[in-house]
XYZ file of C-alpha atoms in Angstrom:
493
model
C -56.173 -65.509 -33.916
C -53.699 -62.774 -35.105
C -50.393 -63.899 -36.707
C -48.272 -62.751 -33.281
C -49.667 -65.927 -31.681
C -47.270 -68.232 -34.051
C -44.474 -67.054 -32.023
C -46.085 -65.971 -28.834
C -48.573 -68.554 -27.302
C -46.431 -68.769 -24.370
C -48.225 -72.443 -23.514
C -47.690 -73.467 -19.917
C -47.653 -77.161 -20.056
C -48.715 -79.696 -17.382
C -51.570 -80.833 -15.476
C -53.516 -77.302 -14.758
C -55.912 -78.076 -11.982
C -56.256 -75.052 -9.546
C -56.413 -75.218 -5.880
C -59.343 -77.006 -4.823
C -62.386 -74.263 -4.170
C -64.089 -73.696 -0.720
C -67.702 -74.794 -2.364
C -68.193 -77.295 -5.238
C -69.334 -75.708 -8.711
C -72.509 -76.336 -10.028
C -72.914 -76.734 -13.829
C -74.650 -73.798 -15.844
C -78.741 -74.569 -15.596
C -78.709 -73.887 -19.512
C -75.833 -76.664 -20.478
C -78.590 -78.903 -21.648
C -80.266 -76.143 -24.040
C -76.925 -75.355 -25.708
C -76.609 -77.921 -28.661
C -73.671 -78.430 -30.755
C -75.606 -78.652 -33.976
C -76.856 -75.377 -33.606
C -73.313 -73.924 -33.333
C -72.412 -76.145 -36.258
C -75.263 -74.479 -38.050
C -73.919 -71.109 -37.834
C -70.809 -72.287 -39.219
C -72.411 -73.738 -42.065
C -73.998 -70.035 -42.677
C -70.425 -68.313 -42.583
C -68.612 -71.091 -44.732
C -71.632 -70.636 -47.343
C -70.636 -66.674 -46.956
C -67.048 -67.150 -47.549
C -67.470 -69.747 -50.625
C -69.329 -66.733 -51.826
C -66.523 -64.306 -51.335
C -63.411 -65.561 -52.635
C -63.123 -68.332 -49.785
C -62.373 -65.743 -47.219
C -64.445 -63.901 -44.371
C -61.544 -61.270 -44.486
C -62.226 -57.319 -43.866
C -62.508 -57.280 -47.902
C -64.372 -60.262 -48.575
C -67.031 -61.842 -46.687
C -66.673 -59.863 -43.219
C -69.727 -57.578 -43.513
C -71.969 -60.685 -44.816
C -71.056 -62.411 -41.722
C -71.732 -59.461 -39.619
C -75.161 -59.185 -41.425
C -75.994 -62.566 -40.666
C -75.100 -62.465 -36.854
C -77.265 -59.119 -36.713
C -80.193 -60.878 -38.469
C -79.951 -63.971 -35.806
C -79.904 -61.683 -32.933
C -82.640 -59.515 -34.110
C -84.821 -62.477 -34.882
C -84.188 -64.458 -31.784
C -82.786 -62.167 -29.129
C -84.451 -58.889 -29.499
C -85.836 -58.909 -26.133
C -82.831 -60.146 -24.570
C -80.606 -57.565 -25.968
C -79.873 -54.368 -27.734
C -78.138 -54.812 -31.406
C -75.805 -52.192 -32.454
C -72.508 -51.915 -34.687
C -69.343 -49.798 -34.399
C -68.012 -48.507 -37.524
C -64.263 -47.868 -37.909
C -61.608 -47.439 -40.661
C -58.721 -50.017 -40.997
C -55.490 -50.082 -43.475
C -55.833 -53.118 -46.061
C -52.766 -53.978 -47.537
C -51.885 -56.767 -50.479
C -49.163 -57.701 -52.454
C -50.315 -58.160 -56.045
C -47.121 -59.255 -57.652
C -43.604 -60.168 -56.538
C -41.153 -57.286 -55.837
C -38.245 -56.972 -57.900
C -34.982 -55.770 -56.955
C -31.232 -55.157 -58.656
C -28.300 -53.439 -58.211
C -25.389 -51.777 -60.366
C -21.977 -51.243 -59.379
C -19.841 -49.584 -62.119
C -20.955 -51.413 -65.116
C -21.840 -54.922 -63.344
C -25.882 -55.272 -62.768
C -26.842 -58.220 -60.123
C -30.434 -59.379 -60.034
C -31.783 -60.550 -56.634
C -34.217 -62.997 -55.773
C -37.341 -62.565 -54.059
C -37.779 -64.675 -50.465
C -34.046 -65.626 -50.990
C -31.978 -62.024 -50.925
C -35.222 -59.863 -50.189
C -38.865 -59.527 -49.612
C -41.404 -56.875 -48.938
C -42.576 -55.972 -45.547
C -46.466 -55.943 -45.182
C -48.147 -52.366 -45.199
C -45.061 -50.854 -47.146
C -46.196 -48.413 -49.780
C -48.379 -48.618 -52.682
C -47.104 -49.869 -56.186
C -43.813 -48.085 -56.985
C -41.046 -48.030 -59.532
C -37.557 -46.746 -58.660
C -34.599 -46.592 -61.396
C -30.923 -46.333 -60.609
C -31.388 -44.878 -57.227
C -28.590 -43.855 -55.023
C -28.374 -45.332 -51.473
C -27.526 -44.077 -48.061
C -26.523 -46.017 -45.065
C -28.436 -44.635 -41.661
C -26.601 -45.158 -38.323
C -28.242 -46.095 -35.061
C -31.122 -48.317 -36.710
C -32.321 -45.294 -37.628
C -34.140 -44.951 -34.165
C -33.526 -41.048 -34.197
C -34.752 -38.515 -36.893
C -31.203 -37.146 -36.831
C -30.258 -40.338 -38.181
C -31.691 -39.462 -41.453
C -30.373 -36.089 -42.510
C -28.975 -37.461 -45.762
C -31.555 -39.853 -47.138
C -33.236 -37.041 -49.280
C -33.973 -38.601 -52.749
C -32.183 -41.892 -51.640
C -33.170 -45.371 -50.790
C -32.114 -45.681 -47.012
C -30.238 -48.946 -45.695
C -30.760 -49.492 -42.264
C -29.834 -52.436 -39.992
C -32.512 -53.994 -37.899
C -31.980 -55.171 -34.433
C -32.657 -52.134 -32.138
C -34.269 -52.356 -28.809
C -34.857 -48.497 -28.693
C -37.261 -48.297 -31.598
C -39.393 -50.442 -34.142
C -38.994 -50.944 -37.612
C -42.223 -48.729 -38.402
C -40.567 -45.710 -36.542
C -37.142 -45.877 -38.451
C -38.998 -46.291 -41.631
C -41.356 -42.801 -40.825
C -38.257 -41.374 -40.188
C -36.747 -42.213 -43.597
C -39.849 -41.287 -45.352
C -40.436 -37.957 -43.561
C -36.607 -37.328 -44.390
C -37.672 -37.569 -48.090
C -36.441 -40.961 -48.721
C -37.439 -43.019 -51.925
C -37.523 -46.234 -50.295
C -35.944 -48.068 -47.276
C -34.019 -51.560 -47.123
C -33.831 -53.164 -43.732
C -31.044 -55.636 -43.569
C -30.957 -58.475 -40.994
C -28.786 -58.423 -38.089
C -25.792 -60.923 -38.101
C -27.601 -63.192 -35.835
C -31.044 -63.275 -37.801
C -31.258 -66.012 -40.498
C -34.721 -65.578 -41.913
C -36.311 -62.648 -43.860
C -38.429 -60.364 -41.873
C -42.136 -60.308 -42.864
C -43.692 -58.231 -40.130
C -45.914 -55.011 -40.654
C -44.651 -51.824 -41.198
C -47.395 -49.942 -39.200
C -48.551 -48.412 -36.142
C -49.663 -51.590 -34.198
C -52.887 -49.990 -32.529
C -53.689 -47.983 -36.059
C -56.420 -45.711 -35.866
C -58.100 -43.490 -38.690
C -55.861 -40.700 -38.896
C -52.742 -42.375 -38.174
C -50.035 -42.164 -41.166
C -49.050 -45.207 -43.229
C -45.750 -45.784 -45.312
C -45.933 -44.605 -48.622
C -42.455 -45.630 -50.064
C -41.361 -49.143 -50.596
C -39.694 -50.932 -47.688
C -37.953 -54.180 -48.146
C -36.218 -56.734 -45.994
C -32.675 -57.701 -47.066
C -30.447 -60.502 -45.848
C -27.270 -59.486 -43.617
C -24.879 -60.180 -46.327
C -26.865 -57.945 -49.253
C -27.164 -55.186 -46.589
C -23.550 -55.115 -45.711
C -22.226 -55.238 -49.257
C -24.606 -52.170 -50.310
C -23.153 -50.218 -47.137
C -19.859 -50.987 -47.964
C -20.263 -49.721 -51.515
C -23.028 -47.104 -51.062
C -21.343 -44.484 -52.726
C -21.183 -46.290 -55.994
C -24.003 -48.540 -56.067
C -27.483 -47.914 -57.656
C -30.751 -49.966 -56.931
C -33.598 -50.487 -58.927
C -36.560 -51.887 -57.372
C -40.537 -52.373 -58.309
C -43.171 -53.174 -56.113
C -46.677 -53.964 -56.730
C -49.094 -53.370 -54.044
C -52.356 -52.219 -52.981
C -53.031 -49.989 -49.773
C -56.347 -49.057 -48.890
C -58.379 -47.766 -45.954
C -61.850 -49.559 -45.612
C -64.831 -49.452 -43.412
C -65.641 -52.169 -41.180
C -67.958 -52.881 -38.133
C -67.912 -54.346 -34.969
C -71.312 -56.113 -34.120
C -72.540 -55.787 -30.411
C -75.417 -57.250 -28.702
C -76.028 -55.453 -24.944
C -78.340 -57.169 -22.731
C -81.023 -54.991 -21.503
C -81.027 -56.218 -17.969
C -78.274 -55.886 -15.641
C -76.036 -53.145 -13.642
C -73.881 -51.171 -15.626
C -71.303 -50.685 -13.275
C -70.345 -54.001 -13.480
C -70.627 -54.751 -17.143
C -68.547 -57.828 -18.605
C -67.587 -57.685 -22.320
C -67.777 -61.516 -23.947
C -66.116 -61.237 -27.457
C -64.971 -63.519 -30.529
C -63.389 -62.086 -33.695
C -65.474 -62.794 -36.595
C -63.242 -61.926 -39.503
C -60.893 -64.592 -41.327
C -57.661 -64.110 -42.987
C -57.873 -63.381 -46.708
C -56.329 -66.897 -47.414
C -59.240 -68.776 -45.946
C -62.616 -69.174 -44.617
C -61.413 -69.438 -40.957
C -63.959 -71.852 -39.560
C -61.793 -72.917 -36.787
C -60.366 -69.210 -36.468
C -62.511 -67.758 -35.650
C -65.923 -69.081 -36.927
C -65.711 -71.477 -33.983
C -65.436 -68.874 -31.282
C -67.986 -66.288 -33.064
C -70.626 -69.091 -33.492
C -70.289 -70.542 -30.124
C -70.830 -66.982 -28.613
C -73.797 -66.355 -30.573
C -75.549 -69.643 -29.826
C -74.851 -68.770 -26.212
C -76.757 -65.590 -26.637
C -79.616 -67.242 -28.280
C -79.739 -69.972 -25.779
C -79.593 -67.600 -23.020
C -82.506 -65.367 -24.526
C -84.843 -68.246 -25.027
C -84.435 -69.993 -21.505
C -83.462 -67.201 -18.885
C -86.950 -66.408 -18.313
C -87.926 -69.735 -17.396
C -85.066 -70.232 -15.135
C -84.476 -69.209 -11.605
C -81.873 -66.958 -12.888
C -81.317 -63.180 -13.627
C -78.937 -61.263 -15.426
C -77.745 -59.023 -12.646
C -74.353 -57.839 -14.526
C -74.825 -56.070 -17.957
C -73.289 -58.304 -20.585
C -71.855 -57.042 -24.058
C -71.388 -59.743 -26.453
C -69.210 -58.548 -29.157
C -68.021 -59.882 -32.724
C -64.858 -57.853 -33.512
C -63.970 -56.937 -36.868
C -60.394 -56.570 -38.168
C -58.548 -59.167 -35.661
C -56.709 -60.426 -38.211
C -54.989 -57.214 -39.397
C -53.922 -56.116 -35.698
C -57.098 -56.625 -33.301
C -58.328 -53.426 -34.552
C -61.700 -53.893 -33.611
C -61.279 -54.475 -30.254
C -58.861 -51.910 -29.984
C -61.720 -49.658 -31.480
C -63.923 -50.618 -28.811
C -61.661 -49.895 -25.911
C -60.347 -46.846 -27.390
C -63.932 -45.423 -27.995
C -64.736 -46.650 -24.204
C -61.521 -44.934 -22.532
C -62.781 -41.674 -24.769
C -65.924 -41.629 -22.699
C -64.078 -40.907 -19.637
C -63.007 -42.775 -16.410
C -66.584 -43.299 -15.487
C -67.257 -44.984 -18.564
C -64.211 -46.991 -18.107
C -64.706 -48.102 -14.316
C -68.099 -49.555 -15.401
C -66.145 -52.616 -17.391
C -65.647 -55.361 -15.049
C -63.597 -57.613 -17.193
C -63.217 -59.251 -20.610
C -63.685 -62.908 -21.771
C -62.272 -63.966 -25.116
C -62.822 -66.750 -27.323
C -60.620 -67.422 -30.421
C -60.445 -70.689 -31.958
C -62.667 -73.330 -30.075
C -62.271 -76.186 -32.726
C -58.806 -77.188 -33.471
C -58.780 -80.526 -35.011
C -55.689 -81.718 -32.968
C -56.815 -79.672 -29.799
C -55.632 -79.255 -26.422
C -58.204 -77.437 -24.550
C -56.413 -74.320 -22.996
C -57.661 -72.023 -20.289
C -55.665 -68.538 -20.576
C -53.304 -68.124 -17.336
C -54.278 -65.477 -15.247
C -50.863 -65.233 -13.826
C -49.642 -64.195 -17.132
C -51.373 -60.883 -17.100
C -49.786 -57.595 -16.059
C -48.830 -57.403 -12.226
C -51.839 -55.136 -11.259
C -54.551 -57.608 -13.075
C -52.950 -60.800 -11.933
C -55.471 -61.342 -9.084
C -58.768 -60.828 -10.941
C -57.416 -62.487 -13.620
C -56.829 -65.411 -12.036
C -60.065 -65.771 -10.675
C -61.402 -66.020 -14.352
C -58.878 -68.714 -14.811
C -60.237 -70.487 -11.964
C -63.813 -69.920 -13.350
C -63.237 -70.828 -16.966
C -61.567 -74.082 -15.062
C -64.371 -75.180 -13.135
C -66.218 -76.561 -16.033
C -63.435 -79.050 -16.834
C -62.932 -79.772 -13.251
C -66.763 -80.599 -12.797
C -66.645 -82.909 -15.835
C -63.548 -84.611 -15.044
C -61.892 -83.218 -18.210
C -58.275 -82.302 -18.087
C -56.764 -79.379 -19.905
C -54.011 -76.839 -19.751
C -52.966 -73.287 -19.352
C -51.738 -70.749 -22.162
C -50.468 -67.386 -21.263
C -51.719 -64.219 -22.662
C -49.199 -63.054 -24.635
C -50.787 -60.494 -27.319
C -52.167 -62.399 -30.010
C -55.851 -62.083 -29.639
C -58.521 -59.602 -28.704
C -57.832 -59.574 -24.826
C -54.988 -57.654 -25.406
C -56.091 -54.249 -25.707
C -58.425 -54.813 -22.419
C -55.400 -55.920 -20.551
C -53.276 -52.930 -21.647
C -56.107 -50.397 -20.074
C -56.258 -52.214 -16.897
C -59.050 -54.474 -17.543
C -58.947 -57.952 -16.438
C -59.279 -60.622 -19.104
C -59.696 -64.793 -19.591
C -60.647 -66.820 -22.066
C -60.547 -70.317 -23.673
C -58.602 -71.684 -26.846
C -57.530 -74.910 -28.535
C -54.328 -74.099 -30.169
C -53.058 -72.943 -33.565
C -49.730 -73.840 -35.242
C -47.978 -75.218 -32.288
C -47.352 -78.823 -32.467
C -48.624 -81.420 -30.063
C -46.181 -83.022 -27.799
C -46.077 -86.688 -26.888
C -47.137 -85.924 -23.649
C -49.916 -84.044 -24.796
C -51.020 -86.797 -27.155
C -51.055 -89.145 -24.193
C -53.432 -86.704 -22.042
C -55.549 -85.543 -25.090
C -55.425 -87.963 -28.256
C -54.649 -86.696 -31.247
C -51.436 -86.653 -33.399
C -47.983 -85.845 -31.843
C -45.507 -83.741 -33.838
C -48.441 -82.299 -35.340
C -49.838 -78.964 -35.527
C -53.023 -78.327 -33.102
C -54.411 -76.646 -36.076
C -52.626 -77.945 -39.518
C -54.986 -75.635 -41.415
C -54.358 -72.250 -39.591
C -54.873 -69.208 -41.697
C -55.084 -71.444 -44.797
C -57.718 -72.022 -47.326
C -58.237 -75.619 -45.983
C -59.665 -74.263 -42.763
C -63.224 -75.452 -43.968
C -66.030 -77.215 -41.907
C -63.956 -80.339 -42.402
C -61.542 -78.764 -40.088
C -63.627 -78.403 -37.309
C -63.481 -80.661 -34.235
C -67.054 -81.194 -33.015
C -65.769 -82.850 -29.957
C -63.804 -79.804 -28.958
C -66.277 -77.300 -30.086
C -68.721 -78.926 -27.707
C -66.572 -78.826 -24.623
C -65.137 -75.299 -25.004
C -68.653 -73.671 -25.766
C -70.066 -75.572 -22.750
C -66.786 -74.365 -20.655
C -67.757 -70.728 -21.817
C -71.297 -70.988 -21.283
C -70.544 -71.796 -17.522
C -68.546 -69.152 -16.921
C -70.688 -66.402 -18.875
C -73.785 -67.640 -16.832
C -71.698 -67.126 -13.354
C -70.524 -63.846 -14.376
C -73.697 -62.500 -15.459
C -75.962 -63.563 -12.657
C -73.454 -63.087 -9.843
C -74.666 -60.612 -7.073
C -70.783 -59.972 -5.841
C -68.782 -59.586 -8.860
C -66.613 -57.002 -8.054
C -65.760 -58.472 -4.547
C -65.353 -61.811 -5.911
C -62.884 -60.361 -8.714
C -60.692 -58.461 -5.903
C -60.548 -61.065 -3.264
C -57.561 -63.628 -3.752
C -59.292 -66.734 -2.287
C -60.711 -69.842 -3.610
C -64.638 -68.930 -3.156
C -67.083 -70.040 -5.652
C -68.487 -67.203 -7.674
């Protein structure tokens, strides 16, 4: 799950039982074939890959090896069921190699500032740079207009953050274009913590610009002092960063059966953060949908069901650096024209299904954009069925932008999914309902090196993978998918 989930889970507490359906739901006929030990076996392989690649499966570490493993499993065990393919795309990769340094000189007085106290780098600011005794220039109006940057050429721009009129990327890029040698964004008077956000286009794609100059976050007090003395103060700063554009891939498994005009996309990101192996985030979701594919491939011909709606199972790359794999897939689809876009009926997203201090969450359809509330709520109800059928408690979580459903929602495609929680703390009330530890994070190893196999809750993994299978089976084998999605009723699919 991408970093934005820390602030934007939008969790909706309370018992989340949906309206009583007209018909009683029935379980997936494949539920007894989906075995949790088989999912764990995939996780063990992904963990072994991470151990061979700096304890990580990020874009520049073990991701491609992880993608090769998924492809090998699909080709060996599901070749008759689905067509395996990849999508290649470019992504920007940034890393801070050494701590930045910043000092000022006013007349004969030199002051050294402390990293992570007085200032720190923004992610995706420019590659390694040293600037000595640079003049500074204040920029008005938060730097939202190119006109605000007329005087920054050859100087370090000093800009107050906090405008609703533009993001920091826009202001920094205006300064860079106007010839600034660097940018300092200082906190608004109400912000206490230094910012560590990305100075980059959110939906970056190949050909989009990147920042090539140093960009730092500084405290409100430091920024204010620099502005007051801008004509008599110079700055010296050093940054040590790497900034590269790398190739990566999505892995796709498209069923050979089913009508294309009711296509469903079932996705889970396969990459981890550089800091850890990502067994919960998101080895759990990607391993679960892999074993679901293999289960369907092995057993569907012997069942009374058939695939009626084409399904695309997707293992997204580069989710942890901005949902870039899912964004690429949706952008490519939209680029094929309206007919291709209309064929896509919905997206299901499975990101983090085995948090150790878990709460079972179903994404709340009412948190989708207004035109998508009805179909997304139908997906919410369908995903809730499994918990009701097995008398398992659950809660709802909003779809606020922290995972790969976002690019689909942005293009008017309904979405839903499951998760078990990241950095949010479990409440006392949740402890009573779900067990575990109150006032502790749902995943205490979220985005850390300790997100290993020992961090995986097998209980959560079994519950959530079975719920996912239940919904996927119904969606893929339905005769009336579009009618069901558009009809605001409690009718069972």
